[in-house]
Amino acid sequence: MSEASEPLGIGIVGVGGIAVSHMAALRTMPEARLVAVCDVDAARAAEAAYAGRCTAYDDVDALLADPSVDAVIVCTPNMTHESLGRAVLAADRHLLMEKPLAMTGDGARALQREAAERGLALAVGHSHRFSDQGLAIRDAIDSGAIGTPRFVRVAMNGGWIWPGWQSWVLNPELSGGHSLHNGVHLVDLASWWIGEPAASVFATGQKTTSAALGIYDYLVMELGFASGAAAVCEISRGERPRSASYLELTVVGTEGVLTREWDAEGLLAWTDTGLAAWGVDGGGARTFRRELEGFVDAARGRRPVAPPVAAAVHAVDLAVASERSLATGETVRIEVAA
Ligand SMILES: NC(=O)c1ccc[n+]([C@@H]2O[C@H](COP(=O)([O-])OP(=O)(O)OC[C@H]3O[C@@H](n4cnc5c(N)ncnc54)[C@H](O)[C@@H]3O)[C@@H](O)[C@H]2O)c1
């Protein structure tokens, strides 16, 4: 284990698509160092280790036996999260789990409990919370610019969510369905901005690309909150051209409205007394660095994990409820822990 004054030794398990973003962020951080990678695809692990100048493993137990690994980022397909998370925590390593934390609420709570009992940092890759726009909206709400948030609309439509889908994503047994795969980001943002956990979910979906799809590529999730606030979260590949990314974020408060529709415009706050604007570029490069800086600080005991694990558990509960609503056509109530 490294000393607190040394860079935190990071191991990455699963070096496919998203691991690249974590590796790029790590290269810019003096307070952490990539020391090992692991992938069941040994050639892929070797290639990533060469690029990252670190040790390659094709077996997670071997990576966890490496004393230079202080903390692990798990970037594997969703159905592996719970078992790999348990292995990492059982080996007394801090854990940054890519979203979703697990595929079931019980699985997510088991990881939350295990980390708490062992005094380990458990962070979850809700990366949208660390984007310029995600933070700007939270800051604007905290500044009181729009009063109390009552309604959120998060629309993320674009081809970008399609080309990145590997075969396991299209299999609901392996990904948990679209609600758990991409939807979990949106419901997390909505309840973060509203400022309370959601109490109900109603979801509808369409298979726009092909009726043969195993998951709904067009998905709308409506959230209800105990305070009476509401949110609509929409994610689809419906945008044309498919290379485009259409984003619309709206937060309606008691005193004003925040909107973000396209990059050049930034974030706008409309109130009865005027208009304020924040310049946010929506660029992704800082997102993963911010997320990792928070994780490293939490592992070193310098600040609490952000977002709190309870929020990531709640996001899993909402996404699972959304899948149930899709299957039953019913509104699903969520039990919110006191
Ligand atoms: N935060 C975000 O914005 C974001 C974006 C994309 C993906 N993700 C999440 O990241 C995770 C990975 O997604 P991806 O798109 O990189 O997937 P991917 O399929 O591109 O890569 C997954 C890698 O994990 C390896 N792997 C599978 N099982 C393994 C195991 N048991 N041990 C070691 N390696 C294993 C595979 O060989 C592959 O190289 C998913 O949970 C996904 O939901 C998050």
Short mmCIF file of C-alpha atoms and ligand atoms in Angstrom, two decimals:
data_model
loop_
_atom_site.label_atom_id
_atom_site.label_comp_id
_atom_site.label_asym_id
_atom_site.label_seq_id
_atom_site.Cartn_x
_atom_site.Cartn_y
_atom_site.Cartn_z
CA MET A 1 0.00 0.00 0.00
CA SER A 2 1.31 3.45 -0.83
CA GLU A 3 1.96 6.14 1.80
CA ALA A 4 -0.55 9.02 1.92
CA SER A 5 2.16 11.34 0.55
CA GLU A 6 2.66 9.11 -2.52
CA PRO A 7 0.38 8.82 -5.57
CA LEU A 8 -2.51 6.40 -4.95
CA GLY A 9 -1.86 3.16 -6.90
CA ILE A 10 -4.80 2.50 -9.22
CA GLY A 11 -5.73 -0.77 -10.93
CA ILE A 12 -8.33 -0.84 -13.71
CA VAL A 13 -10.39 -3.98 -14.30
CA GLY A 14 -11.85 -4.14 -17.81
CA VAL A 15 -9.99 -2.09 -20.39
CA GLY A 16 -12.63 -1.61 -23.10
CA GLY A 17 -14.34 1.63 -24.12
CA ILE A 18 -14.76 3.67 -20.94
CA ALA A 19 -11.44 2.63 -19.38
CA VAL A 20 -9.77 4.86 -21.99
CA SER A 21 -11.37 7.95 -20.38
CA HIS A 22 -10.18 6.91 -16.92
CA MET A 23 -6.67 6.20 -18.19
CA ALA A 24 -6.52 9.58 -19.94
CA ALA A 25 -7.64 11.36 -16.76
CA LEU A 26 -5.11 9.47 -14.64
CA ARG A 27 -2.26 10.61 -16.88
CA THR A 28 -3.02 14.19 -15.84
CA MET A 29 -3.18 13.55 -12.08
CA PRO A 30 -0.09 13.73 -9.89
CA GLU A 31 -2.02 12.38 -6.88
CA ALA A 32 -2.76 8.98 -8.50
CA ARG A 33 -0.88 6.54 -10.72
CA LEU A 34 -2.06 3.69 -12.92
CA VAL A 35 -0.12 0.66 -11.68
CA ALA A 36 -2.02 -2.29 -13.20
CA VAL A 37 -4.76 -3.27 -15.62
CA CYS A 38 -6.73 -6.48 -15.90
CA ASP A 39 -8.95 -7.84 -18.66
CA VAL A 40 -10.23 -11.34 -19.40
CA ASP A 41 -9.00 -10.57 -22.91
CA ALA A 42 -5.28 -10.97 -22.20
CA ALA A 43 -4.21 -9.29 -25.45
CA ARG A 44 -6.32 -6.25 -24.63
CA ALA A 45 -4.85 -6.12 -21.14
CA ALA A 46 -1.32 -6.30 -22.56
CA GLU A 47 -2.03 -3.52 -25.04
CA ALA A 48 -3.50 -1.27 -22.34
CA ALA A 49 -0.59 -2.03 -20.00
CA TYR A 50 1.86 -1.08 -22.74
CA ALA A 51 0.02 2.21 -23.34
CA GLY A 52 -0.28 2.87 -19.61
CA ARG A 53 3.26 1.66 -18.73
CA CYS A 54 1.92 -0.64 -16.02
CA THR A 55 1.46 -4.34 -15.24
CA ALA A 56 -1.06 -6.48 -17.16
CA TYR A 57 -3.19 -9.23 -15.60
CA ASP A 58 -5.90 -11.41 -17.12
CA ASP A 59 -7.26 -12.47 -13.75
CA VAL A 60 -8.74 -10.12 -11.14
CA ASP A 61 -7.37 -12.13 -8.19
CA ALA A 62 -3.85 -11.63 -9.53
CA LEU A 63 -4.41 -7.87 -9.78
CA LEU A 64 -5.79 -7.82 -6.23
CA ALA A 65 -2.71 -9.69 -4.98
CA ASP A 66 -0.51 -6.89 -6.35
CA PRO A 67 0.58 -4.75 -3.35
CA SER A 68 1.02 -1.66 -5.52
CA VAL A 69 -2.77 -1.57 -6.12
CA ASP A 70 -4.42 0.65 -3.48
CA ALA A 71 -7.68 1.22 -5.31
CA VAL A 72 -9.56 -0.29 -8.23
CA ILE A 73 -11.72 1.15 -10.99
CA VAL A 74 -14.11 -1.49 -12.35
CA CYS A 75 -14.96 -0.84 -16.02
CA THR A 76 -16.49 -4.19 -16.99
CA PRO A 77 -19.99 -5.01 -18.30
CA ASN A 78 -22.86 -4.35 -15.89
CA MET A 79 -23.61 -7.99 -14.98
CA THR A 80 -20.09 -8.39 -13.53
CA HIS A 81 -20.27 -5.37 -11.21
CA GLU A 82 -21.62 -7.00 -8.08
CA SER A 83 -19.24 -9.98 -8.03
CA LEU A 84 -16.17 -7.94 -9.01
CA GLY A 85 -17.14 -5.25 -6.50
CA ARG A 86 -17.35 -7.83 -3.72
CA ALA A 87 -13.93 -9.21 -4.69
CA VAL A 88 -12.31 -5.76 -4.67
CA LEU A 89 -13.79 -4.81 -1.29
CA ALA A 90 -12.95 -8.24 0.19
CA ALA A 91 -9.34 -7.54 -0.81
CA ASP A 92 -9.54 -4.26 1.17
CA ARG A 93 -9.17 -2.01 -1.84
CA HIS A 94 -11.04 1.25 -2.38
CA LEU A 95 -13.48 0.93 -5.25
CA LEU A 96 -14.69 3.19 -8.04
CA MET A 97 -17.41 1.18 -9.74
CA GLU A 98 -18.63 2.24 -13.16
CA LYS A 99 -22.39 2.76 -13.26
CA PRO A 100 -24.69 1.06 -12.48
CA LEU A 101 -23.40 0.12 -9.03
CA ALA A 102 -25.13 -3.26 -9.46
CA MET A 103 -28.01 -4.70 -11.45
CA THR A 104 -30.32 -5.04 -8.43
CA GLY A 105 -31.08 -2.83 -5.44
CA ASP A 106 -30.12 -5.65 -3.08
CA GLY A 107 -26.80 -6.11 -4.87
CA ALA A 108 -26.10 -2.38 -4.65
CA ARG A 109 -26.97 -2.31 -0.94
CA ALA A 110 -24.69 -5.31 -0.28
CA LEU A 111 -21.74 -3.42 -1.80
CA GLN A 112 -22.67 -0.29 0.15
CA ARG A 113 -22.72 -2.28 3.41
CA GLU A 114 -19.46 -4.09 2.70
CA ALA A 115 -17.59 -0.85 1.94
CA ALA A 116 -18.98 0.85 5.06
CA GLU A 117 -18.05 -2.10 7.31
CA ARG A 118 -14.52 -2.14 5.96
CA GLY A 119 -14.11 1.64 6.03
CA LEU A 120 -13.34 1.72 2.29
CA ALA A 121 -14.22 4.44 -0.20
CA LEU A 122 -16.91 3.28 -2.62
CA ALA A 123 -17.59 5.72 -5.45
CA VAL A 124 -19.82 5.12 -8.49
CA GLY A 125 -19.16 6.48 -11.97
CA HIS A 126 -22.12 8.82 -12.29
CA SER A 127 -19.90 10.89 -14.53
CA HIS A 128 -22.63 13.31 -15.68
CA ARG A 129 -22.57 14.82 -12.19
CA PHE A 130 -19.00 15.94 -12.90
CA SER A 131 -19.65 17.48 -16.32
CA ASP A 132 -19.47 21.26 -16.68
CA GLN A 133 -23.20 21.46 -17.27
CA GLY A 134 -24.12 19.08 -14.45
CA LEU A 135 -22.12 21.13 -11.97
CA ALA A 136 -23.26 24.49 -13.37
CA ILE A 137 -26.91 23.50 -12.91
CA ARG A 138 -26.31 22.29 -9.35
CA ASP A 139 -24.39 25.52 -8.56
CA ALA A 140 -27.15 27.69 -10.06
CA ILE A 141 -29.76 25.87 -7.95
CA ASP A 142 -27.60 26.22 -4.83
CA SER A 143 -27.18 29.95 -5.52
CA GLY A 144 -30.96 30.33 -5.19
CA ALA A 145 -31.23 31.66 -8.77
CA ILE A 146 -34.49 29.80 -9.49
CA GLY A 147 -35.90 29.19 -6.01
CA THR A 148 -36.94 25.61 -5.18
CA PRO A 149 -36.73 23.13 -8.09
CA ARG A 150 -40.16 21.67 -8.95
CA PHE A 151 -39.68 20.11 -12.38
CA VAL A 152 -36.72 18.67 -14.27
CA ARG A 153 -36.52 17.60 -17.88
CA VAL A 154 -33.43 15.74 -19.05
CA ALA A 155 -33.39 14.83 -22.73
CA MET A 156 -30.33 13.14 -24.18
CA ASN A 157 -31.05 12.08 -27.70
CA GLY A 158 -28.43 11.25 -30.21
CA GLY A 159 -26.60 8.71 -32.24
CA TRP A 160 -23.80 8.79 -29.70
CA ILE A 161 -25.66 6.38 -27.50
CA TRP A 162 -25.90 3.87 -30.33
CA PRO A 163 -22.47 3.24 -31.88
CA GLY A 164 -21.05 2.71 -28.41
CA TRP A 165 -23.39 -0.19 -27.64
CA GLN A 166 -21.63 -3.50 -27.50
CA SER A 167 -23.54 -6.78 -27.84
CA TRP A 168 -23.79 -7.23 -24.06
CA VAL A 169 -25.60 -3.88 -23.78
CA LEU A 170 -28.31 -5.11 -26.15
CA ASN A 171 -28.91 -8.18 -23.96
CA PRO A 172 -31.06 -7.15 -20.97
CA GLU A 173 -29.80 -10.13 -18.98
CA LEU A 174 -26.29 -8.69 -19.19
CA SER A 175 -26.89 -4.92 -19.12
CA GLY A 176 -30.11 -4.73 -17.10
CA GLY A 177 -31.86 -3.01 -20.02
CA HIS A 178 -31.65 0.58 -21.19
CA SER A 179 -32.92 1.98 -17.86
CA LEU A 180 -29.94 0.51 -16.01
CA HIS A 181 -27.46 1.15 -18.78
CA ASN A 182 -27.99 4.78 -19.81
CA GLY A 183 -31.18 5.68 -17.95
CA VAL A 184 -29.42 5.45 -14.60
CA HIS A 185 -27.44 8.61 -15.45
CA LEU A 186 -30.60 10.61 -16.16
CA VAL A 187 -32.62 9.57 -13.10
CA ASP A 188 -29.57 10.30 -10.95
CA LEU A 189 -29.26 13.83 -12.39
CA ALA A 190 -32.98 14.46 -11.95
CA SER A 191 -33.14 13.50 -8.29
CA TRP A 192 -29.85 15.32 -7.59
CA TRP A 193 -31.17 18.56 -9.08
CA ILE A 194 -34.63 18.23 -7.49
CA GLY A 195 -32.80 17.61 -4.21
CA GLU A 196 -34.74 14.59 -2.95
CA PRO A 197 -35.09 10.90 -3.79
CA ALA A 198 -37.88 10.00 -6.21
CA ALA A 199 -40.94 8.16 -4.90
CA SER A 200 -42.35 6.70 -8.13
CA VAL A 201 -41.38 5.81 -11.70
CA PHE A 202 -43.50 5.35 -14.81
CA ALA A 203 -41.68 4.38 -18.00
CA THR A 204 -42.52 3.89 -21.65
CA GLY A 205 -40.24 2.61 -24.36
CA GLN A 206 -40.08 2.03 -28.10
CA LYS A 207 -37.84 -0.17 -30.21
CA THR A 208 -37.25 2.32 -32.99
CA THR A 209 -34.27 0.68 -34.63
CA SER A 210 -35.77 -2.78 -34.85
CA ALA A 211 -38.67 -4.61 -33.23
CA ALA A 212 -36.21 -7.44 -32.67
CA LEU A 213 -34.20 -5.38 -30.18
CA GLY A 214 -34.00 -6.82 -26.67
CA ILE A 215 -34.02 -3.37 -25.10
CA TYR A 216 -35.91 -0.13 -25.69
CA ASP A 217 -33.68 2.23 -27.63
CA TYR A 218 -36.19 5.06 -27.05
CA LEU A 219 -36.94 5.41 -23.36
CA VAL A 220 -38.94 7.92 -21.32
CA MET A 221 -38.96 7.74 -17.51
CA GLU A 222 -41.28 9.94 -15.45
CA LEU A 223 -40.34 10.43 -11.81
CA GLY A 224 -42.65 11.56 -9.03
CA PHE A 225 -41.34 13.03 -5.75
CA ALA A 226 -42.93 13.09 -2.30
CA SER A 227 -42.87 16.91 -2.35
CA GLY A 228 -44.99 16.91 -5.52
CA ALA A 229 -42.02 17.74 -7.77
CA ALA A 230 -41.68 15.78 -11.02
CA ALA A 231 -39.12 14.90 -13.67
CA VAL A 232 -39.17 13.56 -17.21
CA CYS A 233 -36.05 11.76 -18.41
CA GLU A 234 -35.83 10.93 -22.10
CA ILE A 235 -33.03 9.06 -23.81
CA SER A 236 -33.06 7.79 -27.35
CA ARG A 237 -31.10 7.36 -30.52
CA GLY A 238 -33.85 9.17 -32.40
CA GLU A 239 -31.76 12.19 -33.39
CA ARG A 240 -30.81 12.65 -37.05
CA PRO A 241 -28.12 12.71 -38.23
CA ARG A 242 -27.04 9.94 -35.89
CA SER A 243 -23.64 11.54 -35.45
CA ALA A 244 -25.38 14.47 -33.71
CA SER A 245 -25.92 14.73 -30.01
CA TYR A 246 -29.04 16.57 -28.89
CA LEU A 247 -29.18 17.62 -25.29
CA GLU A 248 -31.88 19.52 -23.48
CA LEU A 249 -31.77 20.19 -19.76
CA THR A 250 -34.51 22.18 -18.00
CA VAL A 251 -35.01 22.86 -14.31
CA VAL A 252 -38.14 24.80 -13.39
CA GLY A 253 -38.04 26.38 -9.95
CA THR A 254 -40.47 28.46 -7.91
CA GLU A 255 -38.60 31.65 -8.93
CA GLY A 256 -37.16 30.92 -12.38
CA VAL A 257 -36.14 28.44 -15.04
CA LEU A 258 -32.74 27.02 -15.98
CA THR A 259 -32.26 25.85 -19.54
CA ARG A 260 -29.42 24.36 -21.46
CA GLU A 261 -30.07 23.49 -25.08
CA TRP A 262 -26.89 23.76 -27.03
CA ASP A 263 -23.22 24.21 -26.31
CA ALA A 264 -22.63 27.77 -27.52
CA GLU A 265 -25.50 29.10 -25.44
CA GLY A 266 -24.28 27.78 -22.11
CA LEU A 267 -26.66 27.59 -19.19
CA LEU A 268 -29.40 30.23 -18.97
CA ALA A 269 -31.38 31.23 -15.86
CA TRP A 270 -34.66 32.99 -16.71
CA THR A 271 -36.40 34.89 -13.92
CA ASP A 272 -38.98 37.68 -13.74
CA THR A 273 -36.20 40.18 -13.14
CA GLY A 274 -33.76 39.17 -15.85
CA LEU A 275 -31.59 36.60 -17.49
CA ALA A 276 -28.27 35.22 -16.25
CA ALA A 277 -25.92 33.06 -18.29
CA TRP A 278 -23.11 30.68 -17.41
CA GLY A 279 -20.63 29.63 -20.07
CA VAL A 280 -20.28 25.86 -20.01
CA ASP A 281 -18.69 24.03 -22.90
CA GLY A 282 -20.00 20.56 -22.19
CA GLY A 283 -16.57 19.11 -23.00
CA GLY A 284 -15.91 15.73 -21.45
CA ALA A 285 -12.17 15.89 -20.69
CA ARG A 286 -12.52 17.42 -17.23
CA THR A 287 -15.43 15.19 -16.27
CA PHE A 288 -13.42 12.04 -15.56
CA ARG A 289 -10.59 13.94 -13.92
CA ARG A 290 -13.03 15.57 -11.47
CA GLU A 291 -14.63 12.20 -10.76
CA LEU A 292 -11.24 10.60 -10.10
CA GLU A 293 -9.98 13.49 -7.98
CA GLY A 294 -13.01 13.04 -5.73
CA PHE A 295 -12.38 9.29 -5.51
CA VAL A 296 -8.69 9.72 -4.68
CA ASP A 297 -9.53 12.29 -1.99
CA ALA A 298 -12.15 9.94 -0.52
CA ALA A 299 -9.68 7.02 -0.53
CA ARG A 300 -7.17 9.24 1.31
CA GLY A 301 -9.88 10.28 3.79
CA ARG A 302 -9.73 13.93 2.75
CA ARG A 303 -13.42 14.33 1.79
CA PRO A 304 -16.57 12.20 1.62
CA VAL A 305 -17.34 10.17 -1.49
CA ALA A 306 -19.31 12.07 -4.13
CA PRO A 307 -21.93 11.28 -5.12
CA PRO A 308 -22.80 9.52 -1.85
CA VAL A 309 -23.21 5.75 -2.27
CA ALA A 310 -26.83 6.08 -1.15
CA ALA A 311 -27.52 8.17 -4.28
CA ALA A 312 -26.01 5.48 -6.51
CA VAL A 313 -28.10 2.82 -4.73
CA HIS A 314 -31.21 4.98 -5.26
CA ALA A 315 -30.36 5.37 -8.96
CA VAL A 316 -30.26 1.56 -9.25
CA ASP A 317 -33.64 1.31 -7.47
CA LEU A 318 -35.12 3.86 -9.91
CA ALA A 319 -33.68 2.11 -12.96
CA VAL A 320 -34.92 -1.30 -11.81
CA ALA A 321 -38.35 0.24 -11.16
CA SER A 322 -38.27 1.75 -14.66
CA GLU A 323 -37.63 -1.69 -16.19
CA ARG A 324 -40.51 -3.10 -14.12
CA SER A 325 -42.78 -0.28 -15.29
CA LEU A 326 -41.83 -0.99 -18.91
CA ALA A 327 -42.76 -4.64 -18.41
CA THR A 328 -46.04 -4.06 -16.55
CA GLY A 329 -47.28 -0.71 -17.85
CA GLU A 330 -47.78 0.34 -14.21
CA THR A 331 -46.37 3.15 -12.10
CA VAL A 332 -43.86 1.64 -9.64
CA ARG A 333 -43.54 3.11 -6.14
CA ILE A 334 -40.10 3.36 -4.58
CA GLU A 335 -39.42 2.75 -0.93
CA VAL A 336 -37.22 5.58 0.20
CA ALA A 337 -35.01 4.75 3.19
CA ALA A 338 -35.65 7.13 6.11
N1 LIG B 1 -19.76 6.72 -16.94
C1 LIG B 1 -20.04 6.67 -18.22
O1 LIG B 1 -20.36 7.67 -18.80
C2 LIG B 1 -19.95 5.33 -18.93
C3 LIG B 1 -19.88 5.30 -20.32
C4 LIG B 1 -19.76 4.06 -20.95
C5 LIG B 1 -19.77 2.89 -20.19
N2 LIG B 1 -19.89 2.95 -18.84
C6 LIG B 1 -19.90 1.73 -18.01
O2 LIG B 1 -18.59 1.17 -18.03
C7 LIG B 1 -18.65 -0.24 -18.02
C8 LIG B 1 -17.87 -0.78 -19.20
O3 LIG B 1 -18.46 -0.31 -20.40
P1 LIG B 1 -17.59 -0.30 -21.74
O4 LIG B 1 -18.44 0.44 -22.72
O5 LIG B 1 -16.23 0.17 -21.47
O6 LIG B 1 -17.60 -1.87 -22.08
P2 LIG B 1 -16.63 -2.66 -23.09
O7 LIG B 1 -17.41 -3.86 -23.51
O8 LIG B 1 -16.11 -1.73 -24.12
O9 LIG B 1 -15.40 -3.08 -22.17
C9 LIG B 1 -15.54 -4.00 -21.12
C10 LIG B 1 -14.20 -4.73 -20.94
O10 LIG B 1 -14.30 -5.55 -19.78
C11 LIG B 1 -13.68 -6.81 -20.06
N3 LIG B 1 -14.24 -7.79 -19.13
C12 LIG B 1 -15.45 -8.40 -19.16
N4 LIG B 1 -15.61 -9.17 -18.07
C13 LIG B 1 -14.47 -9.07 -17.33
C14 LIG B 1 -14.03 -9.61 -16.10
N5 LIG B 1 -14.82 -10.42 -15.39
N6 LIG B 1 -12.81 -9.28 -15.65
C15 LIG B 1 -11.99 -8.46 -16.36
N7 LIG B 1 -12.36 -7.91 -17.55
C16 LIG B 1 -13.59 -8.19 -18.01
C17 LIG B 1 -14.00 -7.05 -21.54
O11 LIG B 1 -13.11 -8.01 -22.11
C18 LIG B 1 -13.84 -5.64 -22.12
O12 LIG B 1 -12.51 -5.40 -22.52
C19 LIG B 1 -20.13 -0.59 -18.03
O13 LIG B 1 -20.55 -0.86 -16.73
C20 LIG B 1 -20.82 0.65 -18.54
O14 LIG B 1 -22.12 0.78 -18.02
C21 LIG B 1 -19.96 4.15 -18.20
#
